[in-house]
Amino acid sequence: PSGKYEVFAGNFSGKKVVESPGDARYRPSGLAQGPDGSLYVTDDANGTVFRIVYTGK
């Protein structure tokens, strides 16, 4: 890919420095887009679904 990018949902590791895989608090594993444009991210380590919404800021 080319062009600019933006980090819009960072810090899924749960800490600043991850030195080994076991250090990460979250493990994003799946993505889906909802009908309203929301992005859903599944976390297989905690059985959680995160919903990310664009606010236009």
mmCIF file of C-alpha atoms in Angstrom:
data_model
loop_
_atom_site.group_PDB
_atom_site.id
_atom_site.type_symbol
_atom_site.label_atom_id
_atom_site.label_comp_id
_atom_site.label_asym_id
_atom_site.label_seq_id
_atom_site.Cartn_x
_atom_site.Cartn_y
_atom_site.Cartn_z
ATOM 1 C CA PRO A 1 0.000 0.000 0.000
ATOM 2 C CA SER A 2 1.027 3.580 -0.517
ATOM 3 C CA GLY A 3 -0.135 6.858 0.943
ATOM 4 C CA LYS A 4 -0.718 8.100 4.455
ATOM 5 C CA TYR A 5 -1.951 5.964 7.316
ATOM 6 C CA GLU A 6 -3.343 6.706 10.753
ATOM 7 C CA VAL A 7 -3.324 4.603 13.920
ATOM 8 C CA PHE A 8 -6.930 4.806 15.087
ATOM 9 C CA ALA A 9 -7.142 1.973 17.587
ATOM 10 C CA GLY A 10 -3.729 1.366 19.074
ATOM 11 C CA ASN A 11 -2.537 -0.157 22.340
ATOM 12 C CA PHE A 12 -4.141 -3.563 21.938
ATOM 13 C CA SER A 13 -1.069 -4.970 23.665
ATOM 14 C CA GLY A 14 -2.177 -3.327 26.919
ATOM 15 C CA LYS A 15 1.334 -2.071 27.686
ATOM 16 C CA LYS A 16 3.996 0.097 26.049
ATOM 17 C CA VAL A 17 6.661 -2.552 25.498
ATOM 18 C CA VAL A 18 5.844 -6.176 24.708
ATOM 19 C CA GLU A 19 8.988 -8.245 25.152
ATOM 20 C CA SER A 20 7.387 -11.648 24.621
ATOM 21 C CA PRO A 21 4.015 -12.863 23.280
ATOM 22 C CA GLY A 22 2.829 -13.644 26.812
ATOM 23 C CA ASP A 23 3.170 -9.960 27.765
ATOM 24 C CA ALA A 24 0.320 -8.839 25.507
ATOM 25 C CA ARG A 25 -2.937 -8.249 27.366
ATOM 26 C CA TYR A 26 -5.134 -8.512 24.271
ATOM 27 C CA ARG A 27 -4.887 -10.669 21.143
ATOM 28 C CA PRO A 28 -6.888 -9.200 18.266
ATOM 29 C CA SER A 29 -7.676 -12.043 15.897
ATOM 30 C CA GLY A 30 -10.655 -11.204 13.706
ATOM 31 C CA LEU A 31 -12.183 -8.212 11.918
ATOM 32 C CA ALA A 32 -15.670 -7.490 10.649
ATOM 33 C CA GLN A 33 -17.411 -4.370 9.385
ATOM 34 C CA GLY A 34 -20.908 -3.570 10.599
ATOM 35 C CA PRO A 35 -23.691 -2.082 8.439
ATOM 36 C CA ASP A 36 -23.089 1.348 10.027
ATOM 37 C CA GLY A 37 -19.357 1.282 9.156
ATOM 38 C CA SER A 38 -18.214 0.262 12.624
ATOM 39 C CA LEU A 39 -15.212 -2.032 12.801
ATOM 40 C CA TYR A 40 -15.502 -5.047 15.097
ATOM 41 C CA VAL A 41 -12.328 -6.659 16.436
ATOM 42 C CA THR A 42 -12.436 -9.983 18.255
ATOM 43 C CA ASP A 43 -9.989 -10.845 21.016
ATOM 44 C CA ASP A 44 -9.456 -14.592 21.294
ATOM 45 C CA ALA A 45 -7.490 -14.368 24.568
ATOM 46 C CA ASN A 46 -10.317 -12.732 26.534
ATOM 47 C CA GLY A 47 -13.441 -13.674 24.577
ATOM 48 C CA THR A 48 -14.183 -10.015 23.854
ATOM 49 C CA VAL A 49 -15.539 -8.116 20.852
ATOM 50 C CA PHE A 50 -14.426 -4.481 20.535
ATOM 51 C CA ARG A 51 -16.462 -2.016 18.478
ATOM 52 C CA ILE A 52 -14.517 0.830 16.881
ATOM 53 C CA VAL A 53 -16.515 3.818 15.651
ATOM 54 C CA TYR A 54 -15.235 6.635 13.437
ATOM 55 C CA THR A 55 -15.953 10.000 15.051
ATOM 56 C CA GLY A 56 -14.631 12.221 12.275
ATOM 57 C CA LYS A 57 -12.107 14.044 14.469
#
